[in-house]
């Protein structure tokens, strides 16, 4: 259970960083922006890992003995990408008017990595639907907090959140690899 909670925190860091940016750029109707952003990001952060999980289960017969290597490589790539993106220009920098179309685009963009991470969900001994709910709820909460933090001038936390998320995903990848190599 702890692994899924840590994974959900790591996966929510992209949405958290984008939510901070939304809060920085949009100072009006913060309560509704926070809830709507939380819903978009939370739903997509739960949906995309499910798609990855389903793909992993579908390929289980083909990759059965190597699935932990694939999960390790995917988490390493995702974590490295998050760390890299922390040092580049944020996508939401130019967004000053938030619409449902923009939120949908941002939700999809921040959750694509979660699809690849969802591939590793079958390696945890937990109910996948509970895991997805935890990921979605965690992202919902972090997104709301991100908007409010952004309003309060939290620009300095954007890149730190992505770095933290990336490091956590890399650590989870190494843990999965070591658990399977030492068995």
PDB file of C-alpha atoms in Angstrom:
ATOM      1  CA  UNK A   1       0.000   0.000   0.000  1.00  0.00           C
ATOM      2  CA  UNK A   2       2.841   2.382   0.861  1.00  0.00           C
ATOM      3  CA  UNK A   3       4.367   1.846  -2.591  1.00  0.00           C
ATOM      4  CA  UNK A   4       1.123   2.878  -4.299  1.00  0.00           C
ATOM      5  CA  UNK A   5       0.813   5.979  -2.104  1.00  0.00           C
ATOM      6  CA  UNK A   6       4.401   6.961  -2.920  1.00  0.00           C
ATOM      7  CA  UNK A   7       3.786   6.223  -6.620  1.00  0.00           C
ATOM      8  CA  UNK A   8       0.626   8.344  -6.561  1.00  0.00           C
ATOM      9  CA  UNK A   9       2.501  11.260  -5.000  1.00  0.00           C
ATOM     10  CA  UNK A  10       5.251  10.974  -7.605  1.00  0.00           C
ATOM     11  CA  UNK A  11       2.761  10.792 -10.485  1.00  0.00           C
ATOM     12  CA  UNK A  12       0.835  13.795  -9.163  1.00  0.00           C
ATOM     13  CA  UNK A  13       3.905  16.055  -9.191  1.00  0.00           C
ATOM     14  CA  UNK A  14       3.499  17.003 -12.874  1.00  0.00           C
ATOM     15  CA  UNK A  15      -0.107  18.042 -12.257  1.00  0.00           C
ATOM     16  CA  UNK A  16       0.961  19.798  -9.048  1.00  0.00           C
ATOM     17  CA  UNK A  17       3.605  21.819 -10.909  1.00  0.00           C
ATOM     18  CA  UNK A  18       1.160  22.760 -13.689  1.00  0.00           C
ATOM     19  CA  UNK A  19      -1.464  23.689 -11.077  1.00  0.00           C
ATOM     20  CA  UNK A  20       1.023  26.020  -9.400  1.00  0.00           C
ATOM     21  CA  UNK A  21       1.524  27.679 -12.775  1.00  0.00           C
ATOM     22  CA  UNK A  22      -2.234  27.999 -13.241  1.00  0.00           C
ATOM     23  CA  UNK A  23      -2.539  29.655  -9.843  1.00  0.00           C
ATOM     24  CA  UNK A  24       0.319  32.046 -10.583  1.00  0.00           C
ATOM     25  CA  UNK A  25      -1.238  33.201 -13.859  1.00  0.00           C
ATOM     26  CA  UNK A  26      -4.906  33.230 -12.793  1.00  0.00           C
ATOM     27  CA  UNK A  27      -5.904  35.172  -9.704  1.00  0.00           C
ATOM     28  CA  UNK A  28      -9.686  35.181 -10.288  1.00  0.00           C
ATOM     29  CA  UNK A  29     -12.230  32.500  -9.313  1.00  0.00           C
ATOM     30  CA  UNK A  30      -9.523  30.504  -7.578  1.00  0.00           C
ATOM     31  CA  UNK A  31     -11.877  28.128  -5.766  1.00  0.00           C
ATOM     32  CA  UNK A  32     -13.585  26.985  -8.969  1.00  0.00           C
ATOM     33  CA  UNK A  33     -10.266  26.846 -10.861  1.00  0.00           C
ATOM     34  CA  UNK A  34      -8.767  24.680  -8.127  1.00  0.00           C
ATOM     35  CA  UNK A  35     -11.713  22.233  -8.105  1.00  0.00           C
ATOM     36  CA  UNK A  36     -11.976  21.985 -11.903  1.00  0.00           C
ATOM     37  CA  UNK A  37      -8.204  21.574 -12.330  1.00  0.00           C
ATOM     38  CA  UNK A  38      -8.228  18.948  -9.573  1.00  0.00           C
ATOM     39  CA  UNK A  39     -11.011  17.031 -11.307  1.00  0.00           C
ATOM     40  CA  UNK A  40      -9.360  17.108 -14.729  1.00  0.00           C
ATOM     41  CA  UNK A  41      -5.929  16.131 -13.443  1.00  0.00           C
ATOM     42  CA  UNK A  42      -7.260  13.565 -10.949  1.00  0.00           C
ATOM     43  CA  UNK A  43      -9.476  11.790 -13.481  1.00  0.00           C
ATOM     44  CA  UNK A  44      -6.779  11.595 -16.143  1.00  0.00           C
ATOM     45  CA  UNK A  45      -4.064  10.564 -13.661  1.00  0.00           C
ATOM     46  CA  UNK A  46      -6.320   7.638 -12.683  1.00  0.00           C
ATOM     47  CA  UNK A  47      -7.431   6.792 -16.233  1.00  0.00           C
ATOM     48  CA  UNK A  48      -4.031   6.715 -17.930  1.00  0.00           C
ATOM     49  CA  UNK A  49      -2.398   4.240 -15.494  1.00  0.00           C
ATOM     50  CA  UNK A  50      -5.411   1.974 -16.036  1.00  0.00           C
ATOM     51  CA  UNK A  51      -4.692   1.988 -19.770  1.00  0.00           C
ATOM     52  CA  UNK A  52      -1.032   1.178 -19.042  1.00  0.00           C
ATOM     53  CA  UNK A  53      -2.045  -1.542 -16.590  1.00  0.00           C
ATOM     54  CA  UNK A  54      -4.423  -3.119 -19.135  1.00  0.00           C
ATOM     55  CA  UNK A  55      -1.663  -3.074 -21.749  1.00  0.00           C
ATOM     56  CA  UNK A  56       0.767  -4.700 -19.327  1.00  0.00           C
ATOM     57  CA  UNK A  57      -1.702  -7.433 -18.406  1.00  0.00           C
ATOM     58  CA  UNK A  58      -2.477  -8.002 -22.098  1.00  0.00           C
ATOM     59  CA  UNK A  59       1.213  -8.487 -22.840  1.00  0.00           C
ATOM     60  CA  UNK A  60       1.882 -10.629 -19.754  1.00  0.00           C
ATOM     61  CA  UNK A  61       2.156 -13.875 -21.754  1.00  0.00           C
ATOM     62  CA  UNK A  62       4.806 -12.346 -24.011  1.00  0.00           C
ATOM     63  CA  UNK A  63       6.867 -10.426 -21.441  1.00  0.00           C
ATOM     64  CA  UNK A  64       6.153 -12.441 -18.283  1.00  0.00           C
ATOM     65  CA  UNK A  65       9.737 -12.966 -17.152  1.00  0.00           C
ATOM     66  CA  UNK A  66      10.937  -9.529 -18.175  1.00  0.00           C
ATOM     67  CA  UNK A  67       8.067  -7.314 -17.012  1.00  0.00           C
ATOM     68  CA  UNK A  68      10.049  -5.961 -14.067  1.00  0.00           C
ATOM     69  CA  UNK A  69      12.844  -4.860 -16.421  1.00  0.00           C
ATOM     70  CA  UNK A  70      10.330  -3.039 -18.595  1.00  0.00           C
ATOM     71  CA  UNK A  71       8.730  -1.403 -15.534  1.00  0.00           C
ATOM     72  CA  UNK A  72      12.206  -0.372 -14.307  1.00  0.00           C
ATOM     73  CA  UNK A  73      13.171   1.150 -17.669  1.00  0.00           C
ATOM     74  CA  UNK A  74       9.842   2.980 -18.039  1.00  0.00           C
ATOM     75  CA  UNK A  75      10.016   4.429 -14.510  1.00  0.00           C
ATOM     76  CA  UNK A  76      13.651   5.420 -15.076  1.00  0.00           C
ATOM     77  CA  UNK A  77      12.739   7.198 -18.331  1.00  0.00           C
ATOM     78  CA  UNK A  78       9.669   8.908 -16.828  1.00  0.00           C
ATOM     79  CA  UNK A  79      11.608   9.998 -13.737  1.00  0.00           C
ATOM     80  CA  UNK A  80      14.485  11.279 -15.842  1.00  0.00           C
ATOM     81  CA  UNK A  81      12.072  13.147 -18.110  1.00  0.00           C
ATOM     82  CA  UNK A  82      10.420  14.818 -15.109  1.00  0.00           C
ATOM     83  CA  UNK A  83      13.800  15.914 -13.763  1.00  0.00           C
ATOM     84  CA  UNK A  84      14.826  17.194 -17.207  1.00  0.00           C
ATOM     85  CA  UNK A  85      11.553  19.115 -17.602  1.00  0.00           C
ATOM     86  CA  UNK A  86      12.089  20.742 -14.205  1.00  0.00           C
ATOM     87  CA  UNK A  87      15.026  22.609 -15.726  1.00  0.00           C
ATOM     88  CA  UNK A  88      13.229  23.664 -18.925  1.00  0.00           C
ATOM     89  CA  UNK A  89      10.546  26.285 -19.576  1.00  0.00           C
ATOM     90  CA  UNK A  90       7.139  25.309 -18.131  1.00  0.00           C
ATOM     91  CA  UNK A  91       4.313  24.675 -20.614  1.00  0.00           C
ATOM     92  CA  UNK A  92       1.773  26.717 -18.638  1.00  0.00           C
ATOM     93  CA  UNK A  93       3.949  29.853 -18.728  1.00  0.00           C
ATOM     94  CA  UNK A  94       1.852  31.358 -21.541  1.00  0.00           C
ATOM     95  CA  UNK A  95      -1.567  30.331 -20.203  1.00  0.00           C
ATOM     96  CA  UNK A  96      -3.452  33.280 -18.782  1.00  0.00           C
ATOM     97  CA  UNK A  97      -7.039  32.326 -19.660  1.00  0.00           C
ATOM     98  CA  UNK A  98      -8.044  28.852 -18.567  1.00  0.00           C
ATOM     99  CA  UNK A  99     -10.738  27.024 -20.515  1.00  0.00           C
ATOM    100  CA  UNK A 100     -11.974  23.446 -20.408  1.00  0.00           C
ATOM    101  CA  UNK A 101     -10.072  22.783 -23.634  1.00  0.00           C
ATOM    102  CA  UNK A 102      -6.830  24.020 -22.075  1.00  0.00           C
ATOM    103  CA  UNK A 103      -7.410  22.011 -18.895  1.00  0.00           C
ATOM    104  CA  UNK A 104      -8.173  18.895 -20.950  1.00  0.00           C
ATOM    105  CA  UNK A 105      -4.983  19.371 -22.955  1.00  0.00           C
ATOM    106  CA  UNK A 106      -2.918  19.909 -19.797  1.00  0.00           C
ATOM    107  CA  UNK A 107      -4.536  16.910 -18.090  1.00  0.00           C
ATOM    108  CA  UNK A 108      -3.702  14.632 -21.004  1.00  0.00           C
ATOM    109  CA  UNK A 109      -0.168  16.036 -21.306  1.00  0.00           C
ATOM    110  CA  UNK A 110       0.603  15.565 -17.607  1.00  0.00           C
ATOM    111  CA  UNK A 111      -0.886  12.067 -17.450  1.00  0.00           C
ATOM    112  CA  UNK A 112       0.708  10.407 -20.473  1.00  0.00           C
ATOM    113  CA  UNK A 113       3.693   9.489 -18.306  1.00  0.00           C
ATOM    114  CA  UNK A 114       1.270   7.897 -15.856  1.00  0.00           C
ATOM    115  CA  UNK A 115       0.168   5.510 -18.604  1.00  0.00           C
ATOM    116  CA  UNK A 116       3.663   4.079 -18.778  1.00  0.00           C
ATOM    117  CA  UNK A 117       3.864   3.945 -14.975  1.00  0.00           C
ATOM    118  CA  UNK A 118       0.551   2.058 -14.937  1.00  0.00           C
ATOM    119  CA  UNK A 119       2.354  -0.800 -16.615  1.00  0.00           C
ATOM    120  CA  UNK A 120       4.062  -1.485 -13.270  1.00  0.00           C
ATOM    121  CA  UNK A 121       0.812  -1.652 -11.247  1.00  0.00           C
ATOM    122  CA  UNK A 122       0.461  -5.409 -11.721  1.00  0.00           C
ATOM    123  CA  UNK A 123       3.770  -5.834  -9.890  1.00  0.00           C
ATOM    124  CA  UNK A 124       2.200  -4.544  -6.645  1.00  0.00           C
ATOM    125  CA  UNK A 125       0.072  -6.937  -4.624  1.00  0.00           C
ATOM    126  CA  UNK A 126      -2.919  -4.601  -4.387  1.00  0.00           C
ATOM    127  CA  UNK A 127      -6.302  -4.209  -5.951  1.00  0.00           C
ATOM    128  CA  UNK A 128      -5.656  -2.223  -9.128  1.00  0.00           C
ATOM    129  CA  UNK A 129      -8.893  -0.245  -8.797  1.00  0.00           C
ATOM    130  CA  UNK A 130      -7.964   0.820  -5.272  1.00  0.00           C
ATOM    131  CA  UNK A 131      -4.546   1.833  -6.592  1.00  0.00           C
ATOM    132  CA  UNK A 132      -6.118   3.890  -9.381  1.00  0.00           C
ATOM    133  CA  UNK A 133      -8.480   5.567  -6.915  1.00  0.00           C
ATOM    134  CA  UNK A 134      -5.544   6.466  -4.667  1.00  0.00           C
ATOM    135  CA  UNK A 135      -3.655   7.916  -7.656  1.00  0.00           C
ATOM    136  CA  UNK A 136      -6.680   9.949  -8.775  1.00  0.00           C
ATOM    137  CA  UNK A 137      -7.535  11.267  -5.300  1.00  0.00           C
ATOM    138  CA  UNK A 138      -3.915  12.128  -4.531  1.00  0.00           C
ATOM    139  CA  UNK A 139      -3.602  14.039  -7.804  1.00  0.00           C
ATOM    140  CA  UNK A 140      -6.923  15.802  -7.154  1.00  0.00           C
ATOM    141  CA  UNK A 141      -5.682  16.990  -3.745  1.00  0.00           C
ATOM    142  CA  UNK A 142      -2.224  18.008  -4.990  1.00  0.00           C
ATOM    143  CA  UNK A 143      -3.756  19.900  -7.926  1.00  0.00           C
ATOM    144  CA  UNK A 144      -6.017  21.915  -5.635  1.00  0.00           C
ATOM    145  CA  UNK A 145      -3.093  22.651  -3.327  1.00  0.00           C
ATOM    146  CA  UNK A 146      -0.975  23.619  -6.343  1.00  0.00           C
ATOM    147  CA  UNK A 147      -3.455  26.229  -7.566  1.00  0.00           C
ATOM    148  CA  UNK A 148      -3.647  27.804  -4.102  1.00  0.00           C
ATOM    149  CA  UNK A 149       0.129  27.671  -3.706  1.00  0.00           C
ATOM    150  CA  UNK A 150       0.521  29.352  -7.099  1.00  0.00           C
ATOM    151  CA  UNK A 151      -1.824  32.156  -6.079  1.00  0.00           C
ATOM    152  CA  UNK A 152       0.330  32.714  -2.995  1.00  0.00           C
ATOM    153  CA  UNK A 153       3.422  33.100  -5.183  1.00  0.00           C
ATOM    154  CA  UNK A 154       4.733  29.554  -5.201  1.00  0.00           C
ATOM    155  CA  UNK A 155       6.664  29.687  -8.471  1.00  0.00           C
ATOM    156  CA  UNK A 156       9.782  28.423  -6.716  1.00  0.00           C
ATOM    157  CA  UNK A 157       8.023  25.107  -5.985  1.00  0.00           C
ATOM    158  CA  UNK A 158       7.164  24.192  -9.589  1.00  0.00           C
ATOM    159  CA  UNK A 159      10.515  22.706 -10.579  1.00  0.00           C
ATOM    160  CA  UNK A 160      11.163  21.241  -7.127  1.00  0.00           C
ATOM    161  CA  UNK A 161       7.898  19.295  -7.331  1.00  0.00           C
ATOM    162  CA  UNK A 162       8.876  17.813 -10.695  1.00  0.00           C
ATOM    163  CA  UNK A 163      12.367  16.922  -9.458  1.00  0.00           C
ATOM    164  CA  UNK A 164      10.897  15.212  -6.376  1.00  0.00           C
ATOM    165  CA  UNK A 165       8.419  13.274  -8.506  1.00  0.00           C
ATOM    166  CA  UNK A 166      11.156  12.180 -10.899  1.00  0.00           C
ATOM    167  CA  UNK A 167      13.475  11.027  -8.122  1.00  0.00           C
ATOM    168  CA  UNK A 168      10.658   9.057  -6.461  1.00  0.00           C
ATOM    169  CA  UNK A 169       9.781   7.283  -9.730  1.00  0.00           C
ATOM    170  CA  UNK A 170      13.433   6.346 -10.282  1.00  0.00           C
ATOM    171  CA  UNK A 171      13.667   4.978  -6.720  1.00  0.00           C
ATOM    172  CA  UNK A 172      10.479   2.925  -7.230  1.00  0.00           C
ATOM    173  CA  UNK A 173      11.940   1.581 -10.476  1.00  0.00           C
ATOM    174  CA  UNK A 174      15.136   0.480  -8.716  1.00  0.00           C
ATOM    175  CA  UNK A 175      13.083  -1.082  -5.898  1.00  0.00           C
ATOM    176  CA  UNK A 176      11.044  -3.125  -8.405  1.00  0.00           C
ATOM    177  CA  UNK A 177      14.247  -4.220 -10.163  1.00  0.00           C
ATOM    178  CA  UNK A 178      16.040  -5.213  -6.957  1.00  0.00           C
ATOM    179  CA  UNK A 179      13.011  -7.069  -5.580  1.00  0.00           C
ATOM    180  CA  UNK A 180      12.830  -9.187  -8.708  1.00  0.00           C
ATOM    181  CA  UNK A 181      16.548  -9.781  -9.115  1.00  0.00           C
ATOM    182  CA  UNK A 182      16.962 -10.886  -5.507  1.00  0.00           C
ATOM    183  CA  UNK A 183      14.085 -13.377  -5.667  1.00  0.00           C
TER     184      UNK A 183
END
